[in-house]
Amino acid sequence: MFLLTGGKPQHTVNQFKNIGNQLKQRLGGEEASLLLSRSVYLISIGVNDYSSTTKGDSKQYRSMIIGNLTSVAIYKMGGRKFSFVALPPLGCLPSTKAQNARNKTNHEASCREDSTALVQEHNKAVSKNLDKLEKQLKGFMHSFFDFYTTFIDKICTTILCQSMNSSSLWEEEVSCNTNNNKAALFVFGDSLYDPGNNNYISTTNTNFQANFRPYGESFFTQPTGRSSDGRLIPDFICEYARLPIIPPYLKPGKHHFVYGANFASGGAGALDETFPGLVVNLNTQLNQFKNVANQLKQQLGDEEASDLLSQSVYMFSIGGNDYFSPTQQSYTQEQYRSMITGNLTSVIRAIYKTGGRKFSFITLPPLGCWPSIKAQNAANKTYSGDFCNKDLAALVQEHSKAVSEKLKKLEKALEGFKYSVFDFHTTFNDRMINPSKYGFKNGDSACCGSGPYRGVNSCGGMRGIKDYELCENASEYLFFDYTHPSEAAYQQLAKLMWEGSSSVTAPYNLKSFFHLSKLS
């Protein structure tokens, strides 16, 4: 194997010629020729040429580089098996981004687009020329490794979505869209989706906050405001869709909304009357989205912003908290359910009017058997046996059924409207009943909390009860605290939402939403 890389190509070839002559002297002409023809020639070259200040016309300069690379000197000496690597994403390397930051060109976290375009044209031209050589030169064989795509994939999925272990990293928004996928992710809802918006609400009530230890420690190593030991469903969907992890909308600082925004608020409901003053209700989240849409139009122009909004995915987790609000006592169950689903429908229509077409929903989880409910029932000695609240369980099912009917009507009424409903209730309930089947040791008690089932809201000792218990390994538990799943559970659910069959997510899964720009 001969490795030809770095320096000037002609010098490298001359060095190889010297080695070829030495081999002939040592082995004899016949044996040396046999060795050279069977050898593999690894070539990595071109990166430094594009760092030169003598580029001139890019097309002419590229032809010079490739012309010199594809000269057949090594072939004439006996070489037949050649290995090449595509140029890496030079515009996204730390050195380039650091220079952009110093010169205040592009955003410091963004890739330099002109360098990226140069590299892509170079790689395309090299591949085309190698194909020509294989047709022209007898016995010539080549391998061309797509360094560019594989490396930028690692930037997207590994650095951004898997290894962000500090707040400065996980909140950074970096462009990773290598497949020309223009779909962003806009998230609405409650604590199942809240990445920390409640950190920025002025209140002394901590019941709907999770910005203290041990929240977040399994992945982020510190609390972020997520009500779990690590990531939530939207974080995993970002990873699968090759988007950066989307930070809280309310977090101060500059946000690049071309990747989407997360408006979710722990404790929020579809109704304004659900925990007012303590959470960001759904109507307020809608207004925040409208502000983002206007900013995108100013930033990108009407046409490009409209294209982005129509291809984007809109995720919802909402409704559960409404059934814990004192407001429901003033209405019949049917009236109250109609109010919740009616407001949700009006929000969907407003987003549709703004340009949204692809919507993601989850059924309400089995709230009647949540650790918080069972702990309360055990303490009060109500609903004996498994201590699940049967009335609440039935109410949840009726709600999800009503939402499904609303979505079917919207699909018929709104042209281009597409939706996905993930059966959170059934999939999670099965994990509660059969935890070992899914890799969990415990499916009914929380990892962190106190009281029966660790269902008392005391995790972290910041909600009026200082003493609490904490398990050793949160990934062994389906629940992390009194009412929120663990990161391990969220990951399993997100995977089903992303690529699950129609038996769990229908009529579309999220993968189809992100990978098809237009659904027929």
Coordinates of C-alpha atoms in Angstrom, one line a residue:
M1 CA 0.0 0.0 0.0
F2 CA 1.3 3.5 -0.9
L3 CA -0.1 6.6 0.8
L4 CA 0.1 9.8 -1.3
T5 CA -1.0 12.8 0.6
G6 CA 0.1 16.4 1.6
G7 CA 2.8 18.5 -0.1
K8 CA 2.9 19.2 -3.8
P9 CA 1.5 16.3 -6.0
Q10 CA 4.5 16.4 -8.4
H11 CA 6.9 16.1 -5.5
T12 CA 4.9 13.2 -4.0
V13 CA 4.9 11.5 -7.4
N14 CA 8.6 12.0 -7.8
Q15 CA 9.2 10.4 -4.4
F16 CA 7.1 7.5 -5.5
K17 CA 9.1 7.1 -8.7
N18 CA 12.3 6.9 -6.6
I19 CA 10.7 4.2 -4.6
G20 CA 9.7 2.4 -7.8
N21 CA 13.2 2.5 -9.1
Q22 CA 14.6 1.2 -5.8
L23 CA 12.1 -1.7 -5.9
K24 CA 13.3 -2.6 -9.4
Q25 CA 16.9 -2.6 -8.3
R26 CA 16.1 -4.7 -5.2
L27 CA 13.6 -7.1 -6.6
G28 CA 14.2 -7.1 -10.3
G29 CA 12.0 -5.6 -13.0
E30 CA 9.4 -8.4 -13.2
E31 CA 8.8 -8.9 -9.5
A32 CA 8.7 -5.1 -8.8
S33 CA 6.2 -4.6 -11.6
L34 CA 4.0 -7.4 -10.2
L35 CA 4.2 -5.7 -6.7
L36 CA 3.3 -2.3 -8.1
S37 CA 0.3 -3.6 -10.1
R38 CA -1.1 -5.4 -7.1
S39 CA -0.6 -2.5 -4.6
V40 CA -3.2 -0.1 -3.4
Y41 CA -2.6 3.7 -3.8
L42 CA -4.3 5.8 -1.2
I43 CA -4.6 9.4 -2.2
S44 CA -5.9 12.4 -0.1
I45 CA -5.2 15.7 -1.8
G46 CA -6.8 19.0 -2.7
V47 CA -7.7 20.5 0.7
N48 CA -4.7 22.9 0.8
D49 CA -5.3 24.0 -2.8
Y50 CA -8.5 25.6 -1.8
S51 CA -6.8 27.4 1.1
S52 CA -4.4 29.0 -1.4
T53 CA -4.7 32.7 -2.3
T54 CA -4.0 32.0 -6.0
K55 CA -7.4 30.6 -6.9
G56 CA -8.6 33.1 -9.5
D57 CA -11.6 31.7 -11.5
S58 CA -13.0 28.8 -9.5
K59 CA -13.9 26.7 -12.5
Q60 CA -10.5 27.1 -14.1
Y61 CA -8.7 26.6 -10.9
R62 CA -10.7 23.4 -10.2
S63 CA -9.7 22.1 -13.6
M64 CA -6.0 22.7 -12.9
I65 CA -6.3 20.7 -9.6
I66 CA -8.1 17.8 -11.0
G67 CA -6.0 17.8 -14.2
N68 CA -2.9 17.4 -12.1
L69 CA -4.5 14.8 -9.9
T70 CA -5.7 12.6 -12.8
S71 CA -2.3 12.6 -14.7
V72 CA -1.5 9.0 -15.3
A73 CA 2.1 8.9 -14.0
I74 CA 1.4 6.2 -11.4
Y75 CA -0.6 4.2 -13.8
K76 CA 2.3 4.2 -16.3
M77 CA 4.6 2.9 -13.5
G78 CA 2.3 0.0 -12.9
G79 CA -0.4 1.2 -10.5
R80 CA -3.9 -0.2 -11.0
K81 CA -5.8 0.1 -7.7
F82 CA -6.5 3.6 -6.5
S83 CA -8.3 4.9 -3.5
F84 CA -9.5 8.5 -3.2
V85 CA -11.4 10.5 -0.6
A86 CA -13.8 13.3 -1.3
L87 CA -12.8 16.6 0.3
P88 CA -14.3 17.2 3.7
P89 CA -16.8 20.0 4.5
L90 CA -14.1 22.7 4.7
G91 CA -16.7 25.4 5.2
C92 CA -17.9 23.7 8.5
L93 CA -14.5 23.0 10.1
P94 CA -13.7 24.8 13.4
S95 CA -10.9 26.9 11.7
T96 CA -13.3 28.3 9.2
K97 CA -16.0 29.0 11.7
A98 CA -13.5 30.6 14.1
Q99 CA -12.4 32.9 11.2
N100 CA -16.0 33.8 10.5
A101 CA -16.4 34.7 14.2
R102 CA -13.3 36.9 14.1
N103 CA -14.3 38.6 10.9
K104 CA -18.0 38.7 11.9
T105 CA -19.0 37.0 8.6
N106 CA -21.8 34.5 8.8
H107 CA -22.9 33.4 12.2
E108 CA -20.0 31.9 14.2
A109 CA -21.9 28.6 14.4
S110 CA -22.7 28.5 10.7
C111 CA -20.9 26.8 7.8
R112 CA -19.3 29.1 5.2
E113 CA -21.5 28.5 2.2
D114 CA -19.0 29.5 -0.6
S115 CA -16.4 27.1 0.7
T116 CA -19.0 24.4 1.0
A117 CA -20.1 24.9 -2.6
L118 CA -16.5 24.8 -3.9
V119 CA -15.9 21.5 -2.1
Q120 CA -19.1 19.9 -3.5
E121 CA -18.2 21.0 -7.0
H122 CA -14.7 19.6 -6.6
N123 CA -15.9 16.3 -5.3
K124 CA -18.4 16.0 -8.2
A125 CA -15.7 16.7 -10.8
V126 CA -13.2 14.3 -9.3
S127 CA -15.8 11.5 -9.3
K128 CA -16.7 12.2 -12.9
N129 CA -13.0 12.2 -14.0
L130 CA -12.3 8.9 -12.2
D131 CA -15.2 7.3 -14.0
K132 CA -13.7 8.5 -17.3
L133 CA -10.3 7.0 -16.4
E134 CA -11.8 3.7 -15.6
K135 CA -13.2 3.5 -19.2
Q136 CA -10.0 4.8 -20.8
L137 CA -7.3 2.9 -18.9
K138 CA -7.2 -0.9 -19.1
G139 CA -7.2 -2.5 -15.6
F140 CA -7.7 0.9 -13.8
M141 CA -9.8 0.4 -10.7
H142 CA -10.8 3.1 -8.2
S143 CA -12.6 3.6 -4.9
F144 CA -14.0 7.0 -4.0
F145 CA -15.0 7.5 -0.4
D146 CA -17.6 10.1 0.3
F147 CA -15.7 11.8 3.2
Y148 CA -17.9 14.9 2.8
T149 CA -21.3 13.4 3.6
T150 CA -20.1 10.9 6.3
F151 CA -18.1 13.6 8.1
I152 CA -20.9 16.2 8.1
D153 CA -23.3 13.5 9.3
K154 CA -21.0 13.0 12.3
I155 CA -21.1 16.8 12.9
C156 CA -24.9 16.7 12.9
T157 CA -25.7 13.6 14.8
T158 CA -22.8 12.9 17.1
I159 CA -21.5 16.4 18.1
L160 CA -24.9 18.2 18.1
C161 CA -27.4 15.6 19.0
Q162 CA -25.6 13.0 21.0
S163 CA -22.6 14.6 22.8
M164 CA -23.8 17.9 24.0
N165 CA -22.9 17.8 27.7
S166 CA -22.9 21.4 28.6
S167 CA -25.5 24.2 28.3
S168 CA -23.3 26.2 26.0
L169 CA -23.2 23.3 23.5
W170 CA -26.6 21.8 23.6
E171 CA -28.3 25.1 23.1
E172 CA -26.2 26.1 20.1
E173 CA -28.0 26.0 16.8
V174 CA -25.8 24.8 13.9
S175 CA -26.8 24.1 10.4
C176 CA -26.6 20.4 9.6
N177 CA -29.1 20.1 6.8
T178 CA -27.0 18.0 4.3
N179 CA -29.9 16.5 2.4
N180 CA -31.4 19.8 1.3
N181 CA -34.3 19.1 3.7
K182 CA -35.9 22.4 4.4
A183 CA -38.3 21.1 7.1
A184 CA -38.0 22.8 10.5
L185 CA -39.6 21.7 13.8
F186 CA -42.1 23.8 15.7
V187 CA -43.1 22.4 19.1
F188 CA -46.1 23.2 21.2
G189 CA -47.4 21.8 24.5
D190 CA -46.7 20.9 28.0
S191 CA -43.9 19.3 30.2
L192 CA -43.6 16.3 27.9
Y193 CA -42.1 18.6 25.3
D194 CA -40.8 21.7 27.4
P195 CA -37.0 22.1 27.1
G196 CA -36.9 24.8 29.8
N197 CA -39.3 27.6 28.8
N198 CA -40.6 27.7 32.4
N199 CA -37.1 28.7 33.6
Y200 CA -37.9 32.1 32.2
I201 CA -41.4 32.6 33.8
S202 CA -41.5 35.0 36.7
T203 CA -43.0 33.0 39.5
T204 CA -42.0 31.6 42.9
N205 CA -44.0 28.4 42.2
T206 CA -41.6 25.6 41.4
N207 CA -44.3 22.9 40.8
F208 CA -43.9 23.3 37.0
Q209 CA -40.1 23.8 36.9
A210 CA -37.2 21.4 36.7
N211 CA -34.2 23.7 36.6
F212 CA -32.5 22.0 39.6
R213 CA -30.7 18.7 40.2
P214 CA -31.1 15.8 39.6
Y215 CA -33.1 16.7 36.5
G216 CA -31.0 16.5 33.3
E217 CA -28.1 14.7 34.8
S218 CA -28.2 11.5 32.6
F219 CA -27.4 13.4 29.4
F220 CA -26.8 17.2 29.9
T221 CA -24.9 16.6 33.3
Q222 CA -26.9 19.6 34.6
P223 CA -30.5 20.7 34.9
T224 CA -31.9 22.3 31.7
G225 CA -35.5 22.7 32.7
R226 CA -36.6 19.4 31.1
S227 CA -38.8 17.3 33.4
S228 CA -36.7 14.2 32.9
D229 CA -33.2 12.8 33.7
G230 CA -32.2 13.7 30.1
R231 CA -33.7 14.4 26.7
L232 CA -37.3 14.6 25.7
I233 CA -39.1 13.3 22.6
P234 CA -38.5 16.5 20.5
D235 CA -34.8 16.2 21.2
F236 CA -34.7 12.8 19.7
I237 CA -36.8 13.8 16.7
C238 CA -34.2 16.6 16.1
E239 CA -31.5 13.9 16.1
Y240 CA -33.4 11.7 13.6
A241 CA -34.2 14.7 11.4
R242 CA -30.6 16.0 11.5
L243 CA -31.6 19.2 13.1
P244 CA -29.9 20.9 16.1
I245 CA -31.5 20.4 19.5
I246 CA -33.9 23.3 19.7
P247 CA -33.6 25.5 22.8
P248 CA -36.5 27.1 24.7
Y249 CA -38.1 29.9 22.8
L250 CA -38.1 32.1 25.9
K251 CA -34.3 31.7 26.5
P252 CA -32.6 35.0 26.0
G253 CA -30.3 35.4 23.1
K254 CA -30.2 35.1 19.3
H255 CA -32.2 32.2 17.8
H256 CA -32.1 30.9 14.3
F257 CA -35.6 30.0 13.7
V258 CA -34.9 28.4 10.3
Y259 CA -34.5 25.2 12.3
G260 CA -37.8 25.7 14.2
A261 CA -38.7 26.8 17.7
N262 CA -40.0 25.2 20.9
F263 CA -42.8 27.0 22.8
A264 CA -43.9 24.1 25.1
S265 CA -44.4 25.0 28.8
G266 CA -44.6 22.5 31.6
G267 CA -48.1 22.5 33.1
A268 CA -49.7 24.2 30.1
G269 CA -53.1 23.3 28.8
A270 CA -55.2 23.9 25.8
L271 CA -57.3 26.3 27.9
D272 CA -56.2 29.7 29.1
E273 CA -57.8 28.9 32.5
T274 CA -55.4 26.0 33.2
F275 CA -52.9 27.2 35.8
P276 CA -52.9 30.8 34.7
G277 CA -49.9 32.9 35.6
L278 CA -47.8 29.8 36.2
V279 CA -47.4 28.5 32.6
V280 CA -47.5 29.6 29.0
N281 CA -50.9 28.5 27.7
L282 CA -51.5 27.3 24.2
N283 CA -52.9 30.5 22.8
T284 CA -49.8 32.4 24.0
Q285 CA -47.6 29.7 22.4
L286 CA -49.6 30.3 19.2
N287 CA -48.9 34.1 19.4
Q288 CA -45.2 33.3 19.9
F289 CA -45.2 31.2 16.8
K290 CA -46.8 34.0 14.8
N291 CA -44.0 36.3 15.9
V292 CA -41.5 33.7 14.7
A293 CA -43.3 33.4 11.3
N294 CA -43.1 37.2 10.9
Q295 CA -39.4 37.2 11.7
L296 CA -38.7 34.4 9.2
K297 CA -40.5 36.5 6.5
Q298 CA -38.3 39.4 7.3
Q299 CA -35.2 37.2 7.4
L300 CA -35.8 35.0 4.3
G301 CA -38.4 36.9 2.3
D302 CA -42.0 35.9 1.9
E303 CA -41.5 33.1 -0.7
E304 CA -38.7 31.2 1.1
A305 CA -40.4 31.7 4.5
S306 CA -43.7 30.3 3.1
D307 CA -41.8 27.3 1.7
L308 CA -40.1 26.6 5.0
L309 CA -43.4 26.9 7.0
S310 CA -45.3 24.6 4.6
Q311 CA -42.6 21.9 4.8
S312 CA -42.1 22.1 8.5
V313 CA -43.5 19.8 11.2
Y314 CA -45.7 21.0 14.0
M315 CA -45.6 18.8 17.2
F316 CA -48.2 19.0 19.9
S317 CA -48.5 17.5 23.4
I318 CA -51.4 19.2 25.1
G319 CA -54.6 18.5 27.0
G320 CA -53.6 16.4 30.0
N321 CA -53.1 19.3 32.4
D322 CA -56.6 20.6 31.6
Y323 CA -58.1 17.6 33.3
F324 CA -56.3 18.6 36.6
S325 CA -57.6 22.2 36.5
P326 CA -60.3 23.2 39.0
T327 CA -62.1 24.9 36.0
Q328 CA -63.5 21.6 34.9
Q329 CA -65.8 21.5 37.9
S330 CA -68.0 24.2 36.4
Y331 CA -68.9 22.1 33.3
T332 CA -70.1 18.6 32.4
Q333 CA -67.4 16.3 31.1
E334 CA -68.7 16.6 27.5
Q335 CA -68.8 20.4 27.7
Y336 CA -65.3 20.6 29.1
R337 CA -63.9 18.2 26.5
S338 CA -65.5 20.2 23.7
M339 CA -63.9 23.3 25.1
I340 CA -60.4 21.7 25.1
T341 CA -60.6 20.1 21.7
G342 CA -62.3 23.2 20.3
N343 CA -59.5 25.5 21.3
L344 CA -56.9 23.0 20.0
T345 CA -58.7 22.9 16.7
S346 CA -58.7 26.7 16.5
V347 CA -54.9 26.8 17.1
I348 CA -54.3 24.2 14.4
R349 CA -56.4 26.3 12.0
A350 CA -54.4 29.4 12.8
I351 CA -51.1 27.6 12.2
Y352 CA -52.5 26.2 8.9
K353 CA -53.5 29.7 7.9
T354 CA -49.9 30.8 8.6
G355 CA -48.6 28.0 6.3
G356 CA -48.4 24.9 8.4
R357 CA -49.4 21.6 6.7
K358 CA -47.8 18.7 8.7
F359 CA -49.0 18.2 12.3
S360 CA -47.9 15.7 14.9
F361 CA -50.0 14.7 17.9
I362 CA -49.9 12.2 20.7
T363 CA -52.8 10.6 22.5
L364 CA -53.0 11.4 26.2
P365 CA -51.0 8.8 28.2
P366 CA -52.5 6.5 30.8
L367 CA -52.7 9.3 33.4
G368 CA -55.0 7.3 35.7
C369 CA -52.1 5.0 36.5
W370 CA -49.4 7.6 36.8
P371 CA -47.2 7.3 40.0
S372 CA -48.7 10.6 41.2
I373 CA -52.2 9.4 41.0
K374 CA -51.5 6.0 42.5
A375 CA -49.5 7.6 45.4
Q376 CA -52.5 9.8 46.2
N377 CA -55.0 6.9 46.0
A378 CA -52.8 4.7 48.1
A379 CA -52.5 7.4 50.8
N380 CA -56.3 8.0 50.7
K381 CA -57.1 4.3 50.4
T382 CA -59.2 4.9 47.3
Y383 CA -59.2 2.8 44.2
S384 CA -57.8 -0.2 46.0
G385 CA -55.9 -2.9 44.1
D386 CA -53.6 -1.3 41.6
F387 CA -54.6 2.2 42.9
C388 CA -55.3 3.4 39.3
N389 CA -58.0 6.1 38.9
K390 CA -60.5 4.3 36.6
D391 CA -62.6 7.5 36.1
L392 CA -59.6 9.4 34.9
A393 CA -58.5 6.5 32.7
A394 CA -61.9 6.6 31.0
L395 CA -61.9 10.4 30.6
V396 CA -58.4 10.2 28.9
Q397 CA -59.7 7.7 26.4
E398 CA -62.7 9.8 25.5
H399 CA -60.5 12.9 25.0
S400 CA -58.1 11.1 22.6
K401 CA -61.1 9.7 20.7
A402 CA -62.6 13.2 20.4
V403 CA -59.3 14.7 19.1
S404 CA -58.9 11.9 16.5
E405 CA -62.4 12.8 15.2
K406 CA -61.5 16.5 15.0
L407 CA -58.4 15.7 13.0
K408 CA -60.2 13.6 10.5
K409 CA -62.6 16.4 9.9
L410 CA -59.8 18.9 9.5
E411 CA -58.1 16.7 6.9
K412 CA -61.3 16.8 4.8
A413 CA -61.9 20.5 5.3
L414 CA -58.3 21.8 4.8
E415 CA -56.5 21.2 1.6
G416 CA -53.0 19.7 2.1
F417 CA -53.5 19.2 5.8
K418 CA -51.7 16.1 7.0
Y419 CA -51.4 14.7 10.5
S420 CA -49.8 12.0 12.5
V421 CA -51.2 10.6 15.8
F422 CA -48.9 8.5 18.0
D423 CA -50.7 6.1 20.3
F424 CA -48.8 7.2 23.4
H425 CA -51.5 5.6 25.6
T426 CA -51.2 2.0 24.4
T427 CA -47.5 1.9 23.9
F428 CA -46.8 3.4 27.3
N429 CA -49.4 1.3 29.1
D430 CA -47.8 -1.8 27.7
R431 CA -44.4 -0.7 29.1
M432 CA -46.0 -0.1 32.5
I433 CA -47.5 -3.6 32.5
N434 CA -44.5 -5.4 30.9
P435 CA -41.5 -3.3 31.8
S436 CA -38.9 -6.1 31.3
K437 CA -40.1 -6.7 27.8
Y438 CA -38.7 -3.2 26.9
G439 CA -35.6 -3.3 29.1
F440 CA -36.9 -1.7 32.2
K441 CA -36.8 -3.1 35.8
N442 CA -39.6 -0.9 37.1
G443 CA -42.7 0.2 35.3
D444 CA -44.9 1.7 38.0
S445 CA -42.7 3.6 40.4
A446 CA -40.6 6.7 39.8
C447 CA -36.8 6.9 40.0
C448 CA -37.0 10.2 41.9
G449 CA -39.5 11.2 44.5
S450 CA -41.0 10.1 47.8
G451 CA -44.0 8.3 49.2
P452 CA -45.8 5.3 47.6
Y453 CA -44.5 4.6 44.1
R454 CA -42.2 7.6 44.7
G455 CA -45.2 9.5 43.4
V456 CA -45.0 12.5 45.6
N457 CA -43.7 15.6 43.7
S458 CA -40.6 16.0 45.8
C459 CA -37.8 15.2 43.3
G460 CA -34.9 17.6 43.9
G461 CA -36.2 18.8 47.2
M462 CA -37.3 22.2 45.8
R463 CA -41.1 21.9 45.9
G464 CA -41.8 22.2 49.6
I465 CA -40.6 18.7 50.5
K466 CA -36.9 18.4 51.0
D467 CA -36.5 14.7 51.5
Y468 CA -36.7 12.4 48.5
E469 CA -35.3 9.2 47.1
L470 CA -33.3 8.8 44.0
C471 CA -32.6 5.5 42.1
E472 CA -29.1 4.6 41.0
N473 CA -29.8 4.1 37.3
A474 CA -32.7 6.1 35.8
S475 CA -32.5 4.1 32.6
E476 CA -33.9 1.1 34.5
Y477 CA -37.1 3.0 35.3
L478 CA -40.0 3.9 33.0
F479 CA -40.7 7.0 35.1
F480 CA -38.2 9.5 36.2
D481 CA -40.4 11.5 38.6
Y482 CA -44.0 11.5 39.8
T483 CA -45.5 12.2 36.4
H484 CA -42.7 12.3 33.7
P485 CA -41.0 9.4 31.8
S486 CA -37.3 8.8 31.9
E487 CA -35.0 9.6 29.0
A488 CA -34.8 5.9 28.1
A489 CA -38.6 5.8 27.9
Y490 CA -38.7 8.9 25.8
Q491 CA -36.1 7.5 23.4
Q492 CA -38.2 4.4 22.7
L493 CA -41.4 6.5 22.2
A494 CA -39.6 8.9 19.9
K495 CA -38.3 6.1 17.8
L496 CA -41.8 4.7 17.3
M497 CA -43.1 8.2 16.4
W498 CA -40.3 8.6 13.9
E499 CA -40.5 5.3 12.0
G500 CA -43.3 3.2 13.6
S501 CA -45.9 1.3 11.6
S502 CA -49.5 2.4 11.2
S503 CA -50.4 0.3 14.3
V504 CA -48.7 2.9 16.6
T505 CA -48.5 6.1 14.5
A506 CA -51.0 6.9 11.8
P507 CA -51.8 7.9 9.1
Y508 CA -48.1 9.0 8.8
N509 CA -45.0 8.6 10.9
L510 CA -42.6 11.6 11.4
K511 CA -39.9 10.2 9.1
S512 CA -42.3 10.5 6.2
F513 CA -43.0 14.1 7.1
F514 CA -39.4 15.1 7.2
H515 CA -38.2 13.1 4.2
L516 CA -41.0 13.9 1.8
S517 CA -41.2 17.6 1.0
K518 CA -44.7 17.2 -0.4
L519 CA -47.1 14.4 0.5
S520 CA -49.7 13.4 -2.0

